[in-house]
Short mmCIF file of C-alpha atoms in Angstrom, two decimals:
data_model
loop_
_atom_site.label_atom_id
_atom_site.label_comp_id
_atom_site.label_asym_id
_atom_site.label_seq_id
_atom_site.Cartn_x
_atom_site.Cartn_y
_atom_site.Cartn_z
CA MET A 166 0.00 0.00 0.00
CA ALA A 167 1.48 3.32 -1.04
CA ARG A 168 1.93 5.99 1.54
CA LEU A 169 0.74 9.30 0.14
CA SER A 170 1.93 12.64 1.32
CA ASN A 171 1.20 15.96 -0.21
CA SER A 172 4.04 18.10 1.12
CA MET A 173 5.52 20.98 -0.86
CA TRP A 174 8.76 19.01 -1.38
CA ASP A 175 6.86 16.06 -2.86
CA ARG A 176 5.04 18.33 -5.29
CA TYR A 177 8.19 20.05 -6.65
CA LYS A 178 11.09 17.61 -6.19
CA TYR A 179 10.93 16.26 -9.77
CA LYS A 180 10.87 19.78 -11.20
CA VAL A 181 13.86 20.77 -9.02
CA ASN A 182 15.76 17.66 -10.16
CA GLY A 183 14.99 18.50 -13.80
CA LEU A 184 16.15 22.07 -13.30
CA VAL A 185 19.45 20.86 -11.77
CA LEU A 186 20.02 18.55 -14.77
CA ILE A 187 19.29 21.33 -17.28
CA LEU A 188 21.53 23.84 -15.46
CA SER A 189 24.43 21.38 -15.30
CA CYS A 190 24.18 20.86 -19.10
CA PHE A 191 24.04 24.64 -19.64
CA PHE A 192 27.14 25.34 -17.51
CA LEU A 193 29.04 22.41 -19.05
CA TYR A 194 28.37 23.84 -22.55
CA LYS A 195 29.44 27.36 -21.45
CA ASN A 196 32.72 26.02 -20.01
CA LEU A 197 33.49 23.85 -23.04
CA PHE A 198 33.00 26.73 -25.49
CA PRO A 199 34.16 29.96 -23.81
CA GLN A 200 33.88 33.20 -25.77
CA PHE A 201 36.62 35.81 -25.53
CA PRO A 202 36.71 39.43 -26.68
CA ASP A 203 38.40 40.23 -29.99
CA ALA A 204 42.19 40.18 -30.03
CA TRP A 205 43.90 43.53 -30.47
CA SER A 206 46.12 44.40 -33.44
CA THR A 207 49.46 42.65 -33.87
CA LYS A 208 52.48 44.89 -33.29
CA SER A 209 56.21 44.43 -33.74
CA ILE A 210 58.57 44.99 -30.85
CA GLY A 211 62.18 44.26 -31.72
CA SER A 212 62.29 40.76 -33.22
CA PHE A 213 58.86 39.86 -31.82
CA GLU A 214 55.32 40.17 -33.13
CA VAL A 215 52.79 40.24 -30.30
CA THR A 216 48.99 40.12 -30.25
CA PRO A 217 47.29 40.80 -26.90
CA MET A 218 43.82 39.54 -26.07
CA PRO A 219 41.91 40.35 -22.88
CA TYR A 220 40.20 37.40 -21.24
CA ASN A 221 37.02 39.41 -20.64
CA LEU A 222 35.53 42.89 -20.77
CA ASN A 223 35.23 43.24 -16.98
CA SER A 224 36.90 46.08 -15.12
CA PRO A 225 40.25 45.45 -13.37
CA TYR A 226 40.05 43.48 -10.15
CA MET A 227 42.04 43.69 -6.91
CA HIS A 228 44.75 41.01 -6.59
CA ASP A 229 47.29 41.12 -3.75
CA GLY A 230 46.79 44.84 -3.24
CA THR A 231 47.12 45.75 -6.93
CA TYR A 232 44.42 46.24 -9.54
CA THR A 233 45.04 43.81 -12.41
CA LYS A 234 43.44 42.79 -15.69
CA ASP A 235 44.19 39.41 -17.30
CA PHE A 236 45.51 39.10 -20.87
CA LEU A 237 46.82 36.43 -23.21
CA LEU A 238 49.73 37.53 -25.40
CA LEU A 239 50.34 35.52 -28.56
CA PHE A 240 53.87 35.63 -30.00
CA SER A 241 53.68 34.98 -33.76
CA GLN A 242 57.34 35.85 -34.40
CA GLY A 243 60.45 35.67 -32.26
CA GLU A 244 61.73 33.26 -29.63
CA VAL A 245 60.23 33.69 -26.17
CA ALA A 246 63.46 32.19 -24.78
CA ASP A 247 65.26 35.39 -25.94
CA ILE A 248 63.28 37.42 -23.39
CA ARG A 249 64.95 38.01 -20.04
CA GLN A 250 61.90 39.71 -18.54
CA ALA A 251 58.75 41.29 -19.90
CA TYR A 252 56.00 43.31 -18.26
CA PHE A 253 52.55 44.48 -19.33
CA ASN A 254 50.72 47.36 -17.72
CA ILE A 255 47.82 49.71 -18.43
CA GLY A 256 48.13 53.41 -17.74
CA ALA A 257 49.21 56.78 -19.06
CA ALA A 258 52.85 55.67 -19.36
CA PRO A 259 54.85 52.44 -19.08
CA LEU A 260 56.00 51.61 -15.57
CA SER A 261 59.74 51.40 -15.06
CA LEU A 262 61.36 48.01 -14.56
CA ALA A 263 62.44 49.11 -11.08
CA ASP A 264 58.77 49.64 -10.15
CA MET A 265 57.63 46.37 -11.69
CA GLN A 266 60.37 44.17 -10.25
CA ASP A 267 59.10 44.72 -6.70
CA ALA A 268 56.15 42.34 -7.16
CA ASP A 269 55.00 39.59 -9.49
CA ALA A 270 52.03 41.48 -10.98
CA GLY A 271 52.48 42.43 -14.59
CA ILE A 272 55.17 39.89 -15.47
CA LEU A 273 54.61 37.63 -18.48
CA HIS A 274 54.59 33.89 -17.86
CA GLY A 275 53.62 30.85 -19.92
CA SER A 276 55.01 28.78 -22.77
CA GLN A 277 56.63 29.44 -26.15
CA HIS A 278 53.18 29.58 -27.76
CA ALA A 279 51.46 32.10 -25.52
CA GLN A 280 52.14 34.20 -22.47
CA GLU A 281 49.64 35.08 -19.80
CA VAL A 282 49.84 38.22 -17.73
CA HIS A 283 47.97 39.79 -14.84
CA ALA A 284 48.55 43.32 -16.13
CA ILE A 285 48.88 46.12 -13.61
CA ALA A 286 45.96 48.45 -14.28
CA PRO A 287 44.30 51.46 -12.70
CA LYS A 288 40.99 50.92 -10.90
CA VAL A 289 39.21 52.71 -13.74
CA ILE A 290 40.47 52.47 -17.34
CA GLN A 291 40.05 55.79 -19.12
CA ALA A 292 40.23 56.84 -22.76
CA ASP A 293 43.73 58.34 -22.43
CA HIS A 294 45.22 55.11 -21.03
CA ARG A 295 47.22 52.70 -23.16
CA ALA A 296 48.42 49.13 -22.73
CA TRP A 297 52.23 48.97 -22.51
CA LEU A 298 54.46 45.97 -23.16
CA THR A 299 58.09 46.28 -22.04
CA ILE A 300 60.55 43.55 -23.03
CA GLU A 301 64.17 43.25 -21.87
CA ASN A 302 66.37 40.79 -23.76
CA TRP A 303 69.39 38.94 -22.39
CA GLN A 304 71.72 41.71 -23.63
CA GLY A 305 69.89 44.23 -21.41
CA LYS A 306 68.18 46.13 -24.24
CA LEU A 307 64.68 47.45 -23.48
CA LYS A 308 61.89 47.67 -26.04
CA THR A 309 58.44 49.13 -25.39
CA VAL A 310 55.29 49.09 -27.49
CA SER A 311 51.78 50.28 -26.69
CA TRP A 312 48.19 49.68 -27.78
CA ALA A 313 45.21 52.00 -27.54
CA ILE A 314 42.56 50.62 -25.21
CA PRO A 315 39.34 49.75 -27.09
CA LYS A 316 36.23 51.68 -26.04
CA ASN A 317 34.51 48.56 -24.73
CA LEU A 318 37.10 48.38 -21.90
CA HIS A 319 36.64 51.99 -20.77
CA GLN A 320 34.49 52.58 -17.71
#
């Protein structure tokens, strides 16, 4: 003999289970096929050609006391092994190596195919700011290149 109960949980538990199954499929699809903003223009810096791409269009976030914004830098020309150190920052001017060497924010890291960076950024990105890449090779020569910040990243 079946025991019948008419509680609120009994009425909605199959719908809640169905919703959990649908949401898990939705989030699995979103994580398997992420969408990134457009990559910026490719620029030459010394013997390298670099294309930066932000991971998202969100504003900079606080990380270890510094506002940062995450980027992927694709090197289409040049050997990454020829780089002694490289930094990426957003602002009115490039930061000096002395300022950037104090912490690990802004330093490029990754493999020969792509470099990731948590770029030092101001809390609010404005129209007059630029993205600056500074590369020092093993001979101690510095090269700097900059990109204009697209309007969709301004706040």
